[in-house]
Amino acid sequence: MSKIILTGDRPTGKLHLGHFASSLRLRLKYQEEGDYDEMYVFSADMQGLTDNAKNPEKIKENVFEVIKDNLSIGLDPKKITFFVQSGVPELNELTMFYLNLVTLSRLKRNPTIKEEIKQRGFEESIPVGFLTYPISQAADITAFDANVIPVGDDQIPILEQVCEIVDTFNNTYGDTLVRPKYVIPDNKSSRRLPGTDGKAKMSKSAGNCIYLSDDTETVRKKVMSMFTDPNHIKVENPGNTKDNPVFIYLDAFCEDREKFEELKNHYERGGLGDKVVKEYLFEVLESILTPIRERRAYYDEHPEIVEEIIKEGTAHAREKAREVLNKVRKSIGVEYFKK
Ligand code: TRP
């Protein structure tokens, strides 16, 4: 069976280290290993609109930005197809077919959707498009026969629902769609990076993110003011590394594992100051972010290149999605005219 990797980002803001640690870095790893048939990365603008219908400017501003973030980390447009979701209308047609295979109560039970509804304060005024985005996500994935989906761990319940849709479709209309598998990082700290303030997750609204596009000074300030162990008052006190975002970031990003273990043991024993650890974390992050900034500067200078990459990618994605759509129509029997 071919290996087709696909993932998307909602263009609701710039991508940050949390995205990098969970899904972006896996994309790079797959690219480097080269052991796949096709890889797609897309800007999920239709999904972004499901809770931003009244604020389309926000989506528009970020549609190319998130692709630029992906290019800046070193993803290669020769090896990966980049596209914009709304540029592939076949996805919407697939969504219409899949909508009939899911019940309202099942949608409302999805834990990620439930949590997101709460965060957004929708209460009873949930946009239908928002509630049903797992169904359109099933279209995003199946339209390309994608079977490997690198995502953040909050996406696991969505992917489970996608698999149910695939199974229902195949059981009802015969084997047609490919069942996907999600992939999350092995390293637990990388799956869901806490905010610089120690909150469970980096989020733009909490203002606790380090962005891939932040400059050196901004990164320094953010790192030096990070939340650590509030009980580690004197340097000689033993410190807690477990719920300490500085150590969680080091666990996620430090390649020198020996040094990481040494710092961790020292901090836990006492005698290691927060400032020293933060200086080191800053260095580690800078070694990751510097090449990213350099590539971004190139793409910033050449917006026409970014546009061309996405335009070509979108045309290619449409061709592929059309093939799957034709299969789907045939399986259901929505084919009335002779050629
Ligand atoms: N829901 C994903 C997110 O919020 C974005 C997304 C849309 C996606 N369609 C997808 C991810 C298909 C993987 C596969 O980040």
Coordinates of C-alpha atoms and ligand atoms in Angstrom, one line a residue:
M1 CA 0.0 0.0 0.0
S2 CA 1.3 3.5 -0.7
K3 CA 2.2 5.8 2.1
I4 CA 0.5 9.1 1.7
I5 CA 1.2 11.7 4.4
L6 CA -1.2 14.6 4.9
T7 CA -1.8 17.3 7.4
G8 CA -3.2 20.8 7.7
D9 CA -3.0 23.9 9.8
R10 CA -5.9 26.3 10.5
P11 CA -4.8 29.7 9.3
T12 CA -6.0 31.5 12.5
G13 CA -2.5 32.8 13.5
K14 CA 1.2 32.3 13.1
L15 CA 2.6 28.9 14.0
H16 CA 4.5 28.5 17.3
L17 CA 6.9 26.2 19.0
G18 CA 3.9 24.0 20.2
H19 CA 3.1 23.3 16.5
F20 CA 6.8 22.8 15.8
A21 CA 7.2 20.2 18.6
S22 CA 4.1 18.2 17.8
S23 CA 3.3 18.1 14.1
L24 CA 5.8 20.3 12.2
R25 CA 8.9 18.4 13.3
L26 CA 7.3 15.1 12.3
R27 CA 6.7 16.5 8.8
L28 CA 10.4 17.3 8.6
K29 CA 11.4 13.9 9.8
Y30 CA 9.2 12.2 7.1
Q31 CA 10.7 14.5 4.5
E32 CA 14.2 13.6 5.5
E33 CA 13.5 9.9 5.6
G34 CA 11.9 10.2 2.2
D35 CA 10.1 6.9 2.7
Y36 CA 6.7 8.0 1.4
D37 CA 4.8 8.2 -1.9
E38 CA 3.2 11.6 -1.5
M39 CA 3.0 14.3 1.1
Y40 CA 0.5 17.1 1.4
V41 CA 0.5 20.1 3.7
F42 CA -2.4 22.5 3.5
S43 CA -3.8 25.7 4.8
A44 CA -7.3 24.8 6.3
D45 CA -9.0 28.1 5.5
M46 CA -12.5 26.5 5.2
Q47 CA -12.1 25.0 8.7
G48 CA -10.7 28.3 10.0
L49 CA -13.9 30.0 8.8
T50 CA -16.1 27.7 10.8
D51 CA -15.5 29.8 13.9
N52 CA -14.4 33.0 12.2
A53 CA -17.3 33.6 9.7
K54 CA -17.6 37.2 10.9
N55 CA -13.9 37.7 10.8
P56 CA -12.7 36.5 7.4
E57 CA -9.8 39.0 7.4
K58 CA -8.1 37.1 10.1
I59 CA -8.1 33.9 7.9
K60 CA -7.1 35.8 4.8
E61 CA -4.1 37.3 6.5
N62 CA -2.8 33.9 7.6
V63 CA -3.6 31.6 4.7
F64 CA -0.2 32.0 3.1
E65 CA 1.5 32.8 6.4
V66 CA 1.1 29.2 7.7
I67 CA 2.4 27.8 4.5
K68 CA 5.4 30.2 4.8
D69 CA 5.9 28.8 8.4
N70 CA 6.0 25.3 6.9
L71 CA 8.5 26.3 4.2
S72 CA 10.6 28.2 6.8
I73 CA 11.2 25.1 8.8
G74 CA 12.7 23.5 5.7
L75 CA 9.9 21.6 4.1
D76 CA 10.7 21.3 0.4
P77 CA 8.1 22.2 -2.2
K78 CA 9.7 19.8 -4.6
K79 CA 8.9 16.9 -2.2
I80 CA 5.6 18.2 -0.7
T81 CA 2.4 19.5 -2.3
F82 CA 1.2 22.7 -0.5
F83 CA -2.3 23.8 -1.1
V84 CA -5.2 25.9 0.1
Q85 CA -8.3 24.0 1.2
S86 CA -10.8 26.3 -0.4
G87 CA -9.0 25.9 -3.7
V88 CA -10.1 22.2 -3.8
P89 CA -14.0 22.4 -4.0
E90 CA -14.1 18.6 -4.4
L91 CA -13.6 18.5 -0.6
N92 CA -17.0 20.2 -0.1
E93 CA -18.7 17.7 -2.3
L94 CA -17.2 14.8 -0.4
T95 CA -18.3 16.5 2.9
M96 CA -21.9 16.6 1.6
F97 CA -21.8 12.8 1.1
Y98 CA -20.2 12.2 4.5
L99 CA -22.6 14.4 6.4
N100 CA -25.3 11.7 6.0
L101 CA -23.1 9.1 7.7
V102 CA -22.8 10.8 11.1
T103 CA -25.4 11.6 13.7
L104 CA -25.8 14.8 15.5
S105 CA -25.3 13.1 18.9
R106 CA -22.0 11.6 17.8
L107 CA -20.7 15.0 16.7
K108 CA -21.7 16.5 20.1
R109 CA -19.9 13.8 21.9
N110 CA -16.5 14.5 20.3
P111 CA -14.3 15.5 23.3
T112 CA -12.2 17.9 21.3
I113 CA -15.3 19.6 19.8
K114 CA -16.9 19.8 23.3
E115 CA -13.8 21.5 24.7
E116 CA -13.5 23.9 21.8
I117 CA -17.2 24.8 22.1
K118 CA -16.5 25.6 25.8
Q119 CA -13.4 27.7 25.0
R120 CA -15.2 29.7 22.4
G121 CA -18.2 30.3 24.7
F122 CA -20.7 29.1 21.9
E123 CA -23.1 27.6 24.4
E124 CA -26.3 26.9 22.4
S125 CA -25.2 29.1 19.4
I126 CA -22.8 26.6 17.8
P127 CA -22.3 27.3 14.1
V128 CA -23.3 24.1 12.2
G129 CA -20.1 24.3 10.2
F130 CA -18.0 24.3 13.3
L131 CA -19.8 21.3 14.9
T132 CA -19.4 19.4 11.6
Y133 CA -15.7 20.2 11.0
P134 CA -14.6 16.6 11.8
I135 CA -16.7 15.5 8.8
S136 CA -15.0 18.0 6.5
Q137 CA -11.7 16.9 8.0
A138 CA -12.7 13.3 6.9
A139 CA -13.0 14.8 3.4
D140 CA -9.6 16.5 3.6
I141 CA -7.9 13.2 4.5
T142 CA -9.8 10.7 2.3
A143 CA -9.7 12.9 -0.8
F144 CA -6.0 12.1 -1.1
D145 CA -6.1 8.5 0.1
A146 CA -3.9 9.7 3.0
N147 CA -3.0 7.2 5.6
V148 CA -0.4 8.9 7.8
I149 CA -1.6 12.1 9.6
P150 CA 0.9 13.9 11.9
V151 CA -1.1 16.0 14.3
G152 CA -1.2 17.5 17.8
D153 CA -2.7 15.2 20.4
D154 CA -5.9 17.3 20.6
Q155 CA -6.7 16.0 17.1
I156 CA -6.9 12.3 18.2
P157 CA -10.7 12.4 18.8
I158 CA -11.1 14.0 15.4
L159 CA -9.1 11.4 13.7
E160 CA -11.1 8.7 15.5
Q161 CA -14.2 10.1 14.1
V162 CA -12.7 10.3 10.7
C163 CA -12.0 6.5 10.9
E164 CA -15.6 5.9 11.9
I165 CA -16.8 7.8 8.8
V166 CA -14.4 5.8 6.6
D167 CA -15.7 2.5 8.1
T168 CA -19.3 3.5 7.7
F169 CA -18.7 4.5 4.1
N170 CA -16.9 1.3 3.2
N171 CA -19.5 -0.9 5.0
T172 CA -22.3 0.9 3.3
Y173 CA -21.0 1.4 -0.3
G174 CA -18.2 -1.1 -0.5
D175 CA -14.5 -0.6 0.0
T176 CA -13.6 2.8 -1.4
L177 CA -11.9 5.0 1.2
V178 CA -8.5 4.5 2.8
R179 CA -8.4 4.4 6.6
P180 CA -6.0 6.9 8.1
K181 CA -3.7 6.6 11.1
Y182 CA -2.6 9.6 13.2
V183 CA 0.9 10.0 14.4
I184 CA 2.1 12.0 17.4
P185 CA 5.6 12.4 18.7
D186 CA 7.2 9.6 20.9
N187 CA 8.5 12.2 23.3
K188 CA 5.7 13.1 25.6
S189 CA 6.9 16.7 26.2
S190 CA 6.6 17.3 22.5
R191 CA 3.0 16.3 22.2
R192 CA 1.5 19.3 23.9
L193 CA 3.9 22.0 24.8
P194 CA 2.8 24.2 27.8
G195 CA 2.8 27.9 27.5
T196 CA 5.7 30.1 28.7
D197 CA 3.4 30.9 31.7
G198 CA 3.1 27.2 32.6
K199 CA -0.5 26.9 31.4
A200 CA -1.3 23.6 29.8
K201 CA -1.1 24.8 26.2
M202 CA 0.4 27.5 24.1
S203 CA -2.4 29.7 22.7
K204 CA -2.5 33.0 21.1
S205 CA -5.3 34.3 23.3
A206 CA -3.3 33.5 26.4
G207 CA -0.2 35.4 25.0
N208 CA 2.1 32.5 26.1
C209 CA 3.6 31.5 22.8
I210 CA 7.0 31.6 21.3
Y211 CA 6.4 32.0 17.5
L212 CA 8.6 30.5 14.8
S213 CA 8.8 34.1 13.5
D214 CA 9.9 35.7 16.7
D215 CA 13.2 37.6 16.6
T216 CA 16.1 36.8 18.9
E217 CA 15.4 39.6 21.3
T218 CA 11.7 38.6 21.7
V219 CA 12.7 35.0 22.2
R220 CA 15.3 36.0 24.9
K221 CA 12.7 38.1 26.7
K222 CA 10.1 35.4 26.6
V223 CA 12.5 32.7 27.8
M224 CA 14.0 34.8 30.6
S225 CA 10.5 35.6 31.9
M226 CA 9.2 32.0 31.7
F227 CA 7.4 30.5 34.6
T228 CA 9.5 27.9 36.5
D229 CA 9.1 26.2 39.9
P230 CA 7.6 28.9 42.1
N231 CA 9.0 27.2 45.2
H232 CA 12.6 27.2 43.9
I233 CA 13.4 30.5 45.7
K234 CA 17.1 30.1 46.5
V235 CA 19.5 28.6 44.1
E236 CA 20.5 26.0 46.7
N237 CA 16.9 24.8 47.1
P238 CA 16.0 21.5 45.4
G239 CA 13.8 22.3 42.4
N240 CA 10.9 20.6 40.6
T241 CA 11.5 19.8 36.9
K242 CA 8.3 17.9 36.3
D243 CA 5.8 20.7 36.0
N244 CA 8.4 23.2 35.0
P245 CA 7.9 24.5 31.5
V246 CA 11.6 25.3 31.2
F247 CA 12.5 21.7 31.6
I248 CA 9.6 20.5 29.5
Y249 CA 10.9 22.7 26.7
L250 CA 14.4 21.3 27.2
D251 CA 13.0 17.8 27.1
A252 CA 11.3 18.6 23.8
F253 CA 14.2 20.4 22.1
C254 CA 17.6 19.6 23.6
E255 CA 19.5 17.2 21.5
D256 CA 22.3 16.8 24.0
R257 CA 20.5 14.3 26.2
E258 CA 23.4 13.8 28.5
K259 CA 23.5 17.5 29.2
F260 CA 19.8 17.6 29.7
E261 CA 19.9 14.8 32.3
E262 CA 22.7 16.4 34.1
L263 CA 20.9 19.8 34.3
K264 CA 17.8 18.0 35.4
N265 CA 19.5 16.1 38.2
H266 CA 21.4 19.2 39.3
Y267 CA 18.2 21.3 39.5
E268 CA 16.4 18.6 41.5
R269 CA 19.3 18.3 43.9
G270 CA 19.6 22.0 44.4
G271 CA 22.4 24.4 43.5
L272 CA 21.3 25.3 40.0
G273 CA 19.7 28.7 39.3
D274 CA 16.8 29.3 37.0
K275 CA 18.7 31.9 35.1
V276 CA 21.5 29.5 34.1
V277 CA 18.9 26.9 32.8
K278 CA 17.0 29.6 30.9
E279 CA 20.2 30.8 29.3
Y280 CA 20.8 27.3 28.1
L281 CA 17.2 26.9 26.9
F282 CA 17.6 30.2 25.0
E283 CA 20.7 28.8 23.2
V284 CA 18.9 25.6 22.3
L285 CA 15.9 27.4 20.9
E286 CA 18.1 29.9 19.0
S287 CA 19.9 27.0 17.3
I288 CA 16.5 25.8 16.0
L289 CA 15.0 29.2 15.2
T290 CA 18.0 30.8 13.5
P291 CA 17.9 28.8 10.3
I292 CA 14.1 29.0 10.3
R293 CA 14.3 32.8 10.4
E294 CA 16.8 32.8 7.5
R295 CA 14.6 30.8 5.3
R296 CA 11.6 32.9 6.2
A297 CA 13.6 36.1 5.3
Y298 CA 14.1 34.6 1.8
Y299 CA 10.4 33.8 1.4
D300 CA 9.4 37.2 2.8
E301 CA 11.5 38.7 0.0
H302 CA 9.9 36.5 -2.6
P303 CA 6.2 36.4 -2.0
E304 CA 5.7 35.5 -5.7
I305 CA 7.6 32.2 -5.1
V306 CA 5.3 31.3 -2.2
E307 CA 2.3 32.1 -4.2
E308 CA 3.5 30.0 -7.1
I309 CA 4.2 27.0 -4.9
I310 CA 0.7 27.2 -3.4
K311 CA -1.0 27.8 -6.8
E312 CA 0.7 24.8 -8.4
G313 CA 0.2 22.6 -5.4
T314 CA -3.5 23.5 -5.3
A315 CA -3.9 22.5 -8.9
H316 CA -2.2 19.2 -8.3
A317 CA -4.3 18.6 -5.2
R318 CA -7.5 19.1 -7.2
E319 CA -6.5 16.5 -9.7
K320 CA -6.0 13.9 -7.0
A321 CA -9.1 14.9 -5.1
R322 CA -11.2 14.6 -8.3
E323 CA -10.1 11.0 -8.7
V324 CA -11.2 10.0 -5.2
L325 CA -14.4 12.0 -5.7
N326 CA -15.2 10.0 -8.9
K327 CA -14.6 6.8 -7.0
V328 CA -17.0 8.0 -4.2
R329 CA -19.7 8.9 -6.6
K330 CA -19.4 5.6 -8.4
S331 CA -19.6 3.6 -5.1
I332 CA -22.7 5.5 -4.0
G333 CA -24.2 5.3 -7.5
V334 CA -24.4 9.0 -8.1
E335 CA -23.5 8.6 -11.8
Y336 CA -26.4 9.2 -14.1
F337 CA -25.1 10.1 -17.5
K338 CA -23.2 8.0 -20.0
K339 CA -19.8 9.5 -20.8
Ligands
TRP1 N1 -8.0 20.4 12.7 C1 -6.6 20.7 12.4 C2 -6.0 21.7 13.3 O1 -6.8 22.4 14.0 C3 -6.4 21.2 11.0 C4 -6.8 20.2 9.9 C5 -7.8 20.4 9.0 C6 -6.2 18.9 9.6 N2 -7.9 19.3 8.2 C7 -7.0 18.4 8.5 C8 -5.2 18.2 10.2 C9 -6.6 17.1 8.0 C10 -4.9 17.0 9.7 C11 -5.6 16.4 8.6 O2 -4.9 21.8 13.5

